[in-house]
Short mmCIF file of C-alpha atoms in Angstrom, two decimals:
data_model
loop_
_atom_site.label_atom_id
_atom_site.label_comp_id
_atom_site.label_asym_id
_atom_site.label_seq_id
_atom_site.Cartn_x
_atom_site.Cartn_y
_atom_site.Cartn_z
CA MET A 1321 -99.40 107.66 -197.73
CA LEU A 1322 -96.78 109.34 -199.79
CA GLU A 1323 -96.60 109.17 -203.57
CA PRO A 1324 -94.36 111.13 -205.94
CA ALA A 1325 -96.29 114.07 -207.44
CA GLN A 1326 -95.03 113.36 -210.91
CA THR A 1327 -94.07 110.03 -212.39
CA PRO A 1328 -90.68 110.40 -214.18
CA ASP A 1329 -89.89 108.58 -217.45
CA SER A 1330 -88.33 105.16 -216.87
CA ARG A 1331 -85.67 105.98 -219.40
CA SER A 1332 -84.37 108.79 -217.20
CA ALA A 1333 -80.98 108.54 -215.53
CA ASP A 1334 -82.42 107.08 -212.30
CA PRO A 1335 -80.98 103.62 -211.40
CA ILE A 1336 -83.27 100.64 -211.89
CA TYR A 1337 -83.25 97.87 -209.22
CA SER A 1338 -84.16 94.27 -209.63
CA VAL A 1339 -86.82 93.06 -207.13
CA THR A 1340 -84.21 91.20 -205.19
CA GLU A 1341 -81.85 94.15 -205.08
CA LEU A 1342 -84.58 96.46 -203.89
CA THR A 1343 -85.98 94.11 -201.19
CA ARG A 1344 -82.47 93.39 -199.99
CA SER A 1345 -81.61 97.04 -199.56
CA ILE A 1346 -84.93 97.63 -197.80
CA ARG A 1347 -84.16 94.71 -195.49
CA ARG A 1348 -80.72 96.14 -194.65
CA LEU A 1349 -82.26 99.51 -193.99
CA LEU A 1350 -84.85 97.99 -191.65
CA GLU A 1351 -82.41 95.78 -189.81
CA GLY A 1352 -80.11 98.72 -189.30
CA SER A 1353 -82.83 100.98 -187.92
CA PHE A 1354 -84.86 98.45 -185.91
CA PHE A 1355 -82.19 96.14 -184.52
CA GLY A 1356 -83.37 94.99 -181.13
CA VAL A 1357 -86.72 96.58 -180.37
CA TRP A 1358 -89.40 95.78 -177.83
CA VAL A 1359 -92.94 95.66 -179.13
CA GLU A 1360 -96.15 94.89 -177.26
CA GLY A 1361 -99.28 93.38 -178.75
CA GLU A 1362 -101.64 90.45 -178.80
CA LEU A 1363 -100.81 87.03 -180.22
CA SER A 1364 -102.84 85.65 -183.10
CA ASN A 1365 -102.43 82.88 -185.69
CA VAL A 1366 -99.96 81.15 -183.40
CA LYS A 1367 -98.48 78.11 -185.06
CA LEU A 1368 -95.71 75.89 -183.76
CA HIS A 1369 -94.16 74.23 -186.77
CA THR A 1370 -92.78 70.68 -186.58
CA SER A 1371 -89.36 72.24 -187.20
CA GLY A 1372 -89.67 73.84 -183.77
CA HIS A 1373 -89.98 77.37 -185.16
CA LEU A 1374 -92.88 79.38 -183.78
CA TYR A 1375 -94.88 81.60 -186.14
CA PHE A 1376 -97.46 84.16 -185.10
CA THR A 1377 -98.91 87.57 -185.80
CA LEU A 1378 -98.60 90.40 -183.32
CA LYS A 1379 -101.51 92.80 -183.46
CA ASP A 1380 -103.27 95.64 -181.76
CA ASP A 1381 -106.60 97.20 -182.73
CA GLN A 1382 -105.21 98.88 -185.85
CA SER A 1383 -102.15 97.06 -187.12
CA CYS A 1384 -100.49 93.71 -187.32
CA LEU A 1385 -96.97 92.44 -187.68
CA ARG A 1386 -95.86 88.98 -188.68
CA ALA A 1387 -93.39 87.33 -186.33
CA THR A 1388 -91.06 84.37 -186.39
CA MET A 1389 -89.38 82.86 -183.37
CA PHE A 1390 -86.72 80.37 -184.36
CA ARG A 1391 -86.35 77.10 -182.53
CA ARG A 1392 -83.29 78.00 -180.49
CA HIS A 1393 -85.39 80.69 -178.80
CA ALA A 1394 -88.84 79.08 -178.99
CA SER A 1395 -87.61 75.93 -177.24
CA LYS A 1396 -86.78 77.99 -174.14
CA LEU A 1397 -90.36 79.19 -173.65
CA ARG A 1398 -91.81 77.78 -170.40
CA PHE A 1399 -95.42 78.47 -171.30
CA ASP A 1400 -97.41 77.66 -174.41
CA ALA A 1401 -97.86 80.71 -176.63
CA ALA A 1402 -101.52 80.92 -177.58
CA ASP A 1403 -103.89 83.23 -179.47
CA GLY A 1404 -105.21 86.14 -177.45
CA GLN A 1405 -102.29 86.35 -175.00
CA LYS A 1406 -100.93 89.86 -174.42
CA VAL A 1407 -97.17 89.71 -174.87
CA ARG A 1408 -94.07 91.83 -175.11
CA VAL A 1409 -91.49 90.64 -177.62
CA TYR A 1410 -87.90 91.60 -178.25
CA GLY A 1411 -86.51 91.20 -181.73
CA THR A 1412 -85.28 92.68 -184.96
CA ILE A 1413 -87.46 94.00 -187.77
CA THR A 1414 -86.62 92.50 -191.10
CA LEU A 1415 -88.08 91.79 -194.45
CA TYR A 1416 -88.81 88.27 -195.59
CA GLU A 1417 -87.42 88.65 -199.08
CA ALA A 1418 -89.12 85.65 -200.66
CA LYS A 1419 -92.51 87.13 -199.96
CA GLY A 1420 -91.63 90.77 -199.59
CA GLU A 1421 -93.22 90.73 -196.16
CA LEU A 1422 -92.27 92.75 -193.16
CA GLN A 1423 -91.69 90.67 -190.04
CA ILE A 1424 -90.01 90.65 -186.68
CA ASN A 1425 -87.55 87.92 -185.73
CA VAL A 1426 -88.28 87.33 -182.09
CA ALA A 1427 -85.59 86.45 -179.57
CA ARG A 1428 -87.69 86.76 -176.46
CA LEU A 1429 -91.38 86.50 -175.68
CA ASP A 1430 -92.80 87.54 -172.28
CA PRO A 1431 -96.41 87.41 -171.22
CA VAL A 1432 -97.83 90.75 -170.03
CA GLY A 1433 -99.78 91.09 -166.79
CA ILE A 1434 -98.76 87.66 -165.50
CA GLY A 1435 -95.41 86.07 -164.81
CA GLU A 1436 -94.05 83.56 -167.26
CA LEU A 1437 -93.93 80.82 -164.63
CA GLU A 1438 -97.39 81.63 -163.35
CA LEU A 1439 -98.79 81.37 -166.85
CA ALA A 1440 -96.94 78.12 -167.45
CA PHE A 1441 -98.34 76.78 -164.17
CA ARG A 1442 -101.91 77.69 -165.11
CA GLN A 1443 -101.61 76.19 -168.55
CA LEU A 1444 -100.17 72.91 -167.33
CA TYR A 1445 -102.72 72.76 -164.54
CA GLU A 1446 -105.61 73.23 -166.97
CA ARG A 1447 -104.26 70.71 -169.44
CA LEU A 1448 -103.62 67.95 -166.88
CA GLU A 1449 -106.87 68.68 -165.09
CA LYS A 1450 -108.80 68.31 -168.36
CA GLU A 1451 -106.97 65.07 -168.93
CA GLY A 1452 -108.20 63.78 -165.57
CA LEU A 1453 -104.76 63.44 -164.00
CA PHE A 1454 -105.92 65.11 -160.77
CA ASP A 1455 -109.15 63.17 -160.56
CA PRO A 1456 -109.95 62.07 -156.99
CA SER A 1457 -110.83 58.61 -158.30
CA ARG A 1458 -107.18 58.17 -159.34
CA LYS A 1459 -105.88 58.79 -155.83
CA ARG A 1460 -104.56 55.79 -153.95
CA ALA A 1461 -105.29 55.44 -150.25
CA ILE A 1462 -102.42 56.34 -147.93
CA PRO A 1463 -101.71 53.34 -145.66
CA ARG A 1464 -102.48 54.23 -142.05
CA HIS A 1465 -99.67 52.21 -140.52
CA PRO A 1466 -96.80 51.91 -143.00
CA ARG A 1467 -93.83 49.73 -142.11
CA VAL A 1468 -91.40 51.49 -144.43
CA VAL A 1469 -91.63 55.13 -145.52
CA GLY A 1470 -89.64 56.29 -148.54
CA LEU A 1471 -88.40 59.88 -148.69
CA ILE A 1472 -87.48 61.73 -151.87
CA THR A 1473 -85.79 65.05 -151.15
CA SER A 1474 -82.42 66.70 -150.95
CA ASP A 1475 -80.21 65.05 -148.32
CA THR A 1476 -78.88 68.41 -147.17
CA GLY A 1477 -81.93 70.67 -146.90
CA ALA A 1478 -84.14 71.62 -143.99
CA ALA A 1479 -86.86 69.32 -145.31
CA VAL A 1480 -84.93 66.11 -144.66
CA ARG A 1481 -84.00 67.29 -141.17
CA ASP A 1482 -87.65 68.05 -140.35
CA LEU A 1483 -88.89 64.77 -141.81
CA LEU A 1484 -86.37 62.65 -139.92
CA SER A 1485 -86.79 64.44 -136.62
CA VAL A 1486 -90.60 64.28 -136.63
CA LEU A 1487 -90.71 60.66 -137.82
CA ARG A 1488 -88.10 59.47 -135.32
CA ARG A 1489 -89.93 61.14 -132.46
CA ARG A 1490 -93.46 60.02 -133.31
CA ALA A 1491 -92.87 56.69 -134.96
CA PRO A 1492 -89.54 55.09 -134.11
CA HIS A 1493 -91.06 51.75 -135.13
CA VAL A 1494 -91.21 52.85 -138.78
CA GLU A 1495 -88.25 52.24 -141.07
CA LEU A 1496 -87.14 55.20 -143.20
CA VAL A 1497 -85.44 55.04 -146.58
CA LEU A 1498 -84.11 58.21 -148.19
CA ARG A 1499 -83.45 58.49 -151.91
CA PRO A 1500 -81.56 61.78 -152.14
CA ALA A 1501 -82.67 63.85 -155.12
CA ARG A 1502 -81.94 67.23 -156.63
CA VAL A 1503 -84.89 69.44 -155.88
CA GLN A 1504 -83.99 72.58 -157.79
CA GLY A 1505 -82.01 73.76 -160.76
CA ALA A 1506 -81.17 72.06 -164.03
CA GLY A 1507 -81.86 68.33 -164.04
CA ALA A 1508 -83.95 68.39 -160.85
CA ALA A 1509 -87.17 67.29 -162.57
CA ALA A 1510 -85.43 64.39 -164.28
CA ASP A 1511 -83.80 63.31 -161.00
CA LEU A 1512 -87.15 63.35 -159.18
CA VAL A 1513 -88.60 61.14 -161.91
CA ARG A 1514 -85.65 58.74 -161.55
CA ALA A 1515 -86.08 58.68 -157.77
CA LEU A 1516 -89.71 57.60 -158.15
CA ALA A 1517 -88.65 54.90 -160.58
CA ASP A 1518 -85.96 53.73 -158.12
CA PHE A 1519 -88.53 53.23 -155.36
CA GLU A 1520 -90.80 51.34 -157.72
CA GLU A 1521 -87.91 49.11 -158.73
CA TRP A 1522 -86.81 48.54 -155.13
CA GLY A 1523 -90.38 47.79 -154.06
CA GLY A 1524 -89.89 47.98 -150.29
CA ALA A 1525 -91.65 51.24 -149.42
CA ASP A 1526 -95.31 51.33 -148.36
CA VAL A 1527 -95.66 55.06 -148.98
CA LEU A 1528 -93.48 57.87 -150.33
CA ILE A 1529 -93.03 61.48 -149.27
CA VAL A 1530 -91.78 63.70 -152.09
CA GLY A 1531 -90.87 67.26 -151.29
CA ARG A 1532 -88.53 70.06 -150.31
CA GLY A 1533 -88.44 73.12 -148.10
CA GLY A 1534 -89.66 76.57 -149.00
CA GLY A 1535 -88.27 78.76 -151.77
CA SER A 1536 -89.19 81.04 -154.64
CA LEU A 1537 -91.49 79.93 -157.45
CA GLU A 1538 -88.34 79.47 -159.50
CA ASP A 1539 -86.80 77.28 -156.75
CA LEU A 1540 -89.89 75.08 -156.56
CA TRP A 1541 -90.19 74.87 -160.33
CA ALA A 1542 -89.12 71.23 -160.69
CA PHE A 1543 -92.34 70.29 -158.89
CA ASN A 1544 -94.31 72.12 -161.59
CA GLU A 1545 -92.77 70.21 -164.45
CA GLU A 1546 -95.01 67.98 -166.49
CA ILE A 1547 -92.70 64.95 -166.33
CA VAL A 1548 -92.72 65.07 -162.52
CA ALA A 1549 -96.50 65.38 -162.34
CA ARG A 1550 -96.95 62.45 -164.70
CA ALA A 1551 -94.44 60.27 -162.86
CA ILE A 1552 -96.18 60.98 -159.55
CA ALA A 1553 -99.60 60.18 -160.97
CA ALA A 1554 -98.35 56.97 -162.57
CA CYS A 1555 -96.33 55.72 -159.58
CA ARG A 1556 -97.67 52.48 -158.08
CA ILE A 1557 -96.71 53.50 -154.53
CA PRO A 1558 -99.00 55.98 -152.72
CA ILE A 1559 -97.39 59.43 -152.62
CA ILE A 1560 -97.65 62.35 -150.23
CA SER A 1561 -96.34 65.64 -151.64
CA ALA A 1562 -94.77 68.14 -149.28
CA VAL A 1563 -93.40 71.11 -151.18
CA GLY A 1564 -92.45 74.42 -149.61
CA HIS A 1565 -94.74 76.21 -147.19
CA GLU A 1566 -98.47 76.05 -146.65
CA ILE A 1567 -99.17 78.70 -149.28
CA ASP A 1568 -97.17 76.97 -152.01
CA PHE A 1569 -99.22 74.83 -154.36
CA THR A 1570 -97.43 72.93 -157.08
CA ILE A 1571 -98.60 70.71 -159.92
CA ALA A 1572 -96.96 67.82 -158.04
CA ASP A 1573 -99.33 68.53 -155.13
CA TYR A 1574 -102.34 68.07 -157.37
CA ALA A 1575 -100.93 64.90 -158.95
CA ALA A 1576 -100.02 63.32 -155.59
CA ASP A 1577 -102.42 61.12 -153.63
CA LEU A 1578 -102.27 63.52 -150.71
CA ARG A 1579 -100.85 67.02 -150.31
CA ALA A 1580 -99.20 67.90 -147.04
CA PRO A 1581 -98.67 71.63 -146.47
CA THR A 1582 -95.08 71.16 -145.27
CA PRO A 1583 -92.53 68.33 -144.89
CA SER A 1584 -93.14 68.22 -141.12
CA ALA A 1585 -96.88 67.93 -141.70
CA ALA A 1586 -96.25 65.06 -144.13
CA ALA A 1587 -94.28 63.28 -141.43
CA GLU A 1588 -97.18 63.65 -139.02
CA VAL A 1589 -99.71 62.42 -141.55
CA VAL A 1590 -97.76 59.38 -142.65
CA ALA A 1591 -97.09 57.70 -139.33
CA SER A 1592 -99.51 57.37 -136.45
CA ASP A 1593 -98.06 58.44 -133.17
CA ARG A 1594 -96.78 55.35 -131.38
CA GLU A 1595 -97.85 56.54 -127.96
CA SER A 1596 -101.50 56.89 -129.00
CA LEU A 1597 -101.39 53.50 -130.73
CA LEU A 1598 -100.22 51.94 -127.47
CA ILE A 1599 -103.10 53.56 -125.62
CA GLN A 1600 -105.53 52.30 -128.25
CA LEU A 1601 -104.10 48.81 -127.88
CA ASP A 1602 -104.46 48.92 -124.11
CA ARG A 1603 -108.11 49.87 -124.45
CA LEU A 1604 -108.74 47.12 -126.98
CA GLY A 1605 -107.08 44.63 -124.65
CA THR A 1606 -109.38 45.60 -121.80
CA ARG A 1607 -112.43 45.43 -124.03
CA LEU A 1608 -111.32 42.06 -125.35
CA GLY A 1609 -111.26 40.56 -121.87
CA ARG A 1610 -114.50 42.22 -120.86
CA GLY A 1611 -116.10 41.30 -124.16
CA VAL A 1612 -115.51 37.62 -123.85
CA LEU A 1613 -117.05 37.58 -120.37
CA GLN A 1614 -119.99 39.76 -121.38
CA GLY A 1615 -120.62 37.59 -124.38
CA LEU A 1616 -120.85 34.57 -122.18
CA ARG A 1617 -123.08 36.38 -119.70
CA LYS A 1618 -125.49 37.29 -122.46
CA ARG A 1619 -125.79 33.67 -123.37
CA GLY A 1620 -126.60 32.89 -119.77
CA ASP A 1621 -123.87 30.38 -119.54
CA ARG A 1622 -123.14 28.64 -116.30
CA VAL A 1623 -119.51 29.43 -116.91
CA MET A 1624 -120.27 32.99 -115.96
CA LEU A 1625 -121.68 32.10 -112.59
CA PHE A 1626 -118.56 30.17 -112.07
CA ALA A 1627 -116.40 33.03 -113.22
CA ARG A 1628 -118.09 35.39 -110.77
CA SER A 1629 -117.40 33.05 -107.90
CA GLY A 1630 -114.56 33.72 -105.55
CA ALA A 1631 -112.45 31.12 -107.26
CA PHE A 1632 -112.18 33.32 -110.29
CA ARG A 1633 -112.09 36.68 -108.63
CA ARG A 1634 -109.20 35.98 -106.39
CA PRO A 1635 -106.68 35.41 -109.16
CA LEU A 1636 -108.11 38.43 -110.92
CA ASP A 1637 -107.30 40.59 -107.89
CA LEU A 1638 -103.93 39.02 -107.82
CA TYR A 1639 -103.29 39.98 -111.42
CA ARG A 1640 -104.57 43.48 -110.82
CA ARG A 1641 -102.11 43.90 -107.99
CA ARG A 1642 -99.41 42.49 -110.13
CA SER A 1643 -100.09 44.83 -113.01
CA GLN A 1644 -99.98 47.65 -110.47
CA ASP A 1645 -96.56 46.44 -109.53
CA VAL A 1646 -95.65 46.52 -113.18
CA ASP A 1647 -96.90 50.09 -113.47
CA ALA A 1648 -94.95 51.09 -110.38
CA LEU A 1649 -91.87 49.45 -111.78
CA ALA A 1650 -92.37 51.23 -115.07
CA ASP A 1651 -92.67 54.53 -113.22
CA ARG A 1652 -89.44 53.88 -111.44
CA LEU A 1653 -87.75 53.00 -114.69
CA GLU A 1654 -89.06 56.19 -116.19
CA THR A 1655 -87.80 58.33 -113.40
CA ALA A 1656 -84.51 56.50 -113.70
CA GLY A 1657 -84.35 58.08 -117.11
CA ARG A 1658 -84.97 55.02 -119.24
CA SER A 1659 -86.29 55.45 -122.75
CA ALA A 1660 -89.88 55.40 -123.83
CA LEU A 1661 -89.13 52.04 -125.40
CA ALA A 1662 -88.56 50.41 -122.03
CA ARG A 1663 -91.81 51.94 -120.83
CA ALA A 1664 -93.68 50.47 -123.73
CA ALA A 1665 -92.20 47.06 -123.08
CA MET A 1666 -93.35 47.18 -119.46
CA ARG A 1667 -96.83 48.20 -120.54
CA LEU A 1668 -96.93 45.29 -122.89
CA ASP A 1669 -96.27 42.87 -120.06
CA GLY A 1670 -98.95 44.55 -117.98
CA ALA A 1671 -101.51 44.32 -120.75
CA GLY A 1672 -100.76 40.64 -121.34
CA GLY A 1673 -101.24 39.87 -117.66
CA LYS A 1674 -104.55 41.71 -117.47
CA LEU A 1675 -105.87 39.93 -120.50
CA HIS A 1676 -104.93 36.57 -119.21
CA ALA A 1677 -106.55 37.19 -115.82
CA LEU A 1678 -109.85 37.96 -117.49
CA SER A 1679 -109.83 34.89 -119.62
CA PRO A 1680 -112.09 31.94 -118.90
CA MET A 1681 -109.04 30.04 -120.01
CA ALA A 1682 -107.44 31.12 -116.75
CA VAL A 1683 -110.23 29.28 -114.97
CA LEU A 1684 -109.52 26.16 -116.97
CA GLU A 1685 -105.86 26.67 -116.25
CA ARG A 1686 -106.65 26.12 -112.60
CA GLY A 1687 -107.88 22.62 -113.35
CA TYR A 1688 -111.57 23.13 -114.07
CA ALA A 1689 -113.14 21.69 -117.18
CA ILE A 1690 -116.21 22.34 -119.29
CA ALA A 1691 -118.17 19.34 -120.55
CA ARG A 1692 -120.39 19.43 -123.58
CA GLY A 1693 -123.05 16.98 -124.66
CA PRO A 1694 -123.67 15.48 -128.09
CA ALA A 1695 -125.47 18.60 -129.36
CA GLY A 1696 -122.66 20.85 -128.17
CA LYS A 1697 -124.70 21.98 -125.18
CA ILE A 1698 -122.83 22.58 -121.96
CA VAL A 1699 -123.53 19.88 -119.45
CA ARG A 1700 -124.76 21.22 -116.12
CA ARG A 1701 -126.61 18.21 -114.74
CA ALA A 1702 -125.53 14.63 -114.93
CA SER A 1703 -129.04 13.76 -116.16
CA GLU A 1704 -128.46 15.76 -119.33
CA VAL A 1705 -126.39 12.97 -120.78
CA ALA A 1706 -127.10 9.28 -121.03
CA VAL A 1707 -124.73 6.39 -120.41
CA GLY A 1708 -122.84 5.54 -123.57
CA GLU A 1709 -123.12 9.02 -125.04
CA HIS A 1710 -120.05 10.90 -126.15
CA ILE A 1711 -119.17 14.21 -124.55
CA ASP A 1712 -116.46 16.79 -125.25
CA VAL A 1713 -114.43 18.00 -122.31
CA LEU A 1714 -112.69 21.33 -122.71
CA VAL A 1715 -109.59 21.67 -120.56
CA ALA A 1716 -106.96 24.38 -120.39
CA ARG A 1717 -105.00 22.94 -123.27
CA GLY A 1718 -107.11 21.17 -125.87
CA SER A 1719 -110.17 19.04 -125.36
CA LEU A 1720 -111.07 15.41 -124.69
CA ARG A 1721 -113.57 13.23 -126.41
CA ALA A 1722 -115.05 10.97 -123.74
CA GLN A 1723 -117.76 8.36 -123.33
CA VAL A 1724 -120.09 8.38 -120.32
CA GLU A 1725 -119.92 5.20 -118.28
CA GLU A 1726 -122.17 6.14 -115.44
CA THR A 1727 -124.25 9.13 -114.34
CA ARG A 1728 -125.07 10.23 -110.81
CA GLU A 1729 -127.37 13.16 -110.24
CA GLU A 1730 -126.19 14.05 -106.73
CA GLY A 1731 -122.89 14.17 -104.94
CA GLY A 1732 -120.91 14.12 -108.15
CA MET A 1733 -118.08 16.03 -106.60
CA ASN A 1734 -117.46 13.33 -104.08
CA GLY A 1735 -117.96 10.03 -105.81
CA LYS A 1736 -116.37 8.58 -108.86
CA ASP A 1737 -117.35 10.78 -111.77
CA GLU A 1738 -119.31 10.82 -114.94
CA THR A 1739 -116.55 10.79 -117.39
CA SER A 1740 -114.08 8.18 -118.31
CA MET B 1332 -102.54 27.41 -131.28
CA SER B 1333 -103.41 27.56 -134.92
CA SER B 1334 -104.93 31.00 -134.51
CA LYS B 1335 -101.56 32.41 -133.45
CA GLU B 1336 -99.68 31.42 -136.55
CA PRO B 1337 -101.27 33.85 -138.98
CA ALA B 1338 -101.06 36.64 -136.40
CA GLN B 1339 -97.25 36.39 -136.54
CA LYS B 1340 -97.24 37.29 -140.20
CA LEU B 1341 -99.83 40.07 -140.20
CA GLY B 1342 -98.80 43.69 -140.46
CA PHE B 1343 -99.80 46.24 -137.87
CA GLU B 1344 -102.77 47.56 -139.78
CA GLU B 1345 -104.27 44.13 -140.43
CA SER B 1346 -103.63 42.99 -136.87
CA LEU B 1347 -105.27 46.06 -135.37
CA GLU B 1348 -108.28 45.78 -137.66
CA ARG B 1349 -108.70 42.10 -136.88
CA LEU B 1350 -108.37 42.78 -133.16
CA GLU B 1351 -111.04 45.50 -133.35
CA LYS B 1352 -113.32 43.13 -135.21
CA ILE B 1353 -112.83 40.39 -132.60
CA VAL B 1354 -113.53 42.78 -129.73
CA LEU B 1355 -116.77 43.90 -131.38
CA MET B 1356 -117.72 40.30 -132.08
CA LEU B 1357 -117.17 39.33 -128.44
CA GLU B 1358 -118.96 42.41 -127.16
CA ARG B 1359 -122.00 41.58 -129.27
CA GLY B 1360 -121.86 38.09 -127.81
CA ASP B 1361 -123.39 36.34 -130.79
CA VAL B 1362 -120.76 33.62 -131.00
CA THR B 1363 -120.67 30.17 -129.47
CA LEU B 1364 -118.69 29.47 -126.32
CA GLU B 1365 -116.00 27.61 -128.17
CA GLU B 1366 -115.70 30.32 -130.78
CA SER B 1367 -115.55 33.08 -128.22
CA LEU B 1368 -112.69 31.28 -126.51
CA GLN B 1369 -110.86 30.84 -129.81
CA ARG B 1370 -111.47 34.47 -130.75
CA PHE B 1371 -110.21 35.54 -127.35
CA GLU B 1372 -107.02 33.56 -127.81
CA GLU B 1373 -106.60 35.04 -131.26
CA GLY B 1374 -107.22 38.51 -129.85
CA VAL B 1375 -104.49 38.05 -127.27
CA ALA B 1376 -102.09 36.88 -129.98
CA LEU B 1377 -102.99 39.87 -132.18
CA SER B 1378 -102.54 42.27 -129.28
CA ARG B 1379 -99.10 40.80 -128.62
CA ARG B 1380 -98.26 41.06 -132.30
CA CYS B 1381 -99.22 44.75 -132.36
CA HIS B 1382 -97.11 45.43 -129.29
CA GLU B 1383 -94.20 43.61 -130.87
CA LEU B 1384 -94.43 45.70 -134.01
CA LEU B 1385 -94.54 48.89 -131.99
CA ALA B 1386 -92.04 48.01 -129.34
CA LEU B 1387 -89.18 46.78 -131.48
CA ALA B 1388 -86.06 48.85 -131.12
CA GLU B 1389 -85.84 52.01 -133.15
CA LYS B 1390 -85.80 51.26 -136.85
CA ARG B 1391 -82.95 52.44 -138.98
CA VAL B 1392 -82.75 55.24 -141.47
CA SER B 1393 -81.07 54.24 -144.69
CA ARG B 1394 -80.28 55.61 -148.06
CA LEU B 1395 -81.39 54.03 -151.32
CA VAL B 1396 -78.46 54.09 -153.71
CA ARG B 1397 -77.72 52.64 -157.11
CA GLU B 1398 -74.64 50.45 -157.26
CA GLU B 1399 -72.07 50.50 -160.04
CA GLU B 1400 -73.46 47.24 -161.37
CA GLY B 1401 -76.85 48.93 -161.69
CA GLY B 1402 -78.76 47.36 -158.80
CA LEU B 1403 -80.33 49.26 -155.91
CA THR B 1404 -79.08 48.83 -152.37
CA LEU B 1405 -79.61 50.29 -148.90
CA GLN B 1406 -76.82 52.07 -147.03
CA LEU B 1407 -77.01 53.33 -143.51
CA PHE B 1408 -77.82 57.03 -143.49
CA PRO B 1409 -75.34 59.12 -141.49
CA ALA B 1410 -76.69 59.44 -137.95
CA GLU B 1411 -78.73 62.58 -137.52
CA PRO B 1412 -78.42 64.76 -134.44
CA GLN B 1413 -81.42 63.63 -132.40
CA ASP B 1414 -83.50 66.13 -130.47
CA SER B 1415 -85.37 64.19 -127.83
#
């Protein structure tokens, strides 16, 4: 450090400054020489004052410099400035006259080694994660067969086109409701939050898809905003996020109940393919008919013997042939260029016919009846019931409560019968 | 049939689940004759219901908009070019 070699007498002709005068001229000197400089260092003693001004010390391994970032600049920071971060600041060196301290007034603060948005993303992720916002236990189940799917996205982008085209193709039976929203730029985050609130208010959607097509990190930024993440997590309707491409992960993705890699993928997840549902239904229908007969067989019921007799089989064959006719007709319709809808309708008729043919009810329909004794046991021999006892007679439509007047063990089919 | 009434109101998911349950119940065969007949009837009704829900004409696409008075309403979304 420099010091004058000799100390002159204070009564010499040299001018004498007041403290204020001296600090002010030093400040002017500094501001003139260091107006707008970049300086790199590490943040320490970071303090965000309630006034919105940000105070910190910039340091390296040998020196430190006090810094102030006034609110109009500090409020534009996307990430949270924190101790230990390596940063590059732009500002003007000045002197804080009240304390005689050197400081830099910072206009811009950039993280070093990591992008500003990336840092902001990591910080928000860590904070919300610690808070439990992404906890799997918070996730609502996505309904497997929604009636109404709500879409929140831009009404002009590629995302809405993909969503509509996939959903219409796979699941024309599902109703779609679009709430157009801004998905990038100023006000996008707030509009997404409003869109979620609109669906909650409307109340008609079983599940929501929130998303947009691909873009830069900056383009997707609305989906990394805290207000959007919180609104998604708090929404009462299950939400599938579908932002950008497969490699893009946003905070909204973590807050959503399910992340789909792309809008098209979300459309495939949300609605089961109608064709495969129809096949599943056909199989269930066949098993239903078979099941009821097998169940009876297991119980060793006489009804089964009856069902196996020619009387039952013949109509079954008839129905089989008929459902073949239906299939053939459906084929012809198909080749005639009719829609898949018509095909489905024909299949429905076919399935109904098959089911009915397999039903023991079909046997009853032909005029047969099942009689049950007082204990509910099926009556196979006249001797199983006594005169005067009540029996239940099951006919095709409903049942009869009857009293036995007479019983005859043999030749029942010919003579006057057991029931009244 | 009393078992058909509730089937009319069930959604697809509930109907399908109930139908699966009935099929399993009948396949196990541990129900009484009367019950198996009732379940069968119910199963047929549920199967019809599922088909109905799937086979109805193509559902619309609409737009959720806020009216001047502040309420929400649905408007038909401009028809999209369909690729079939």
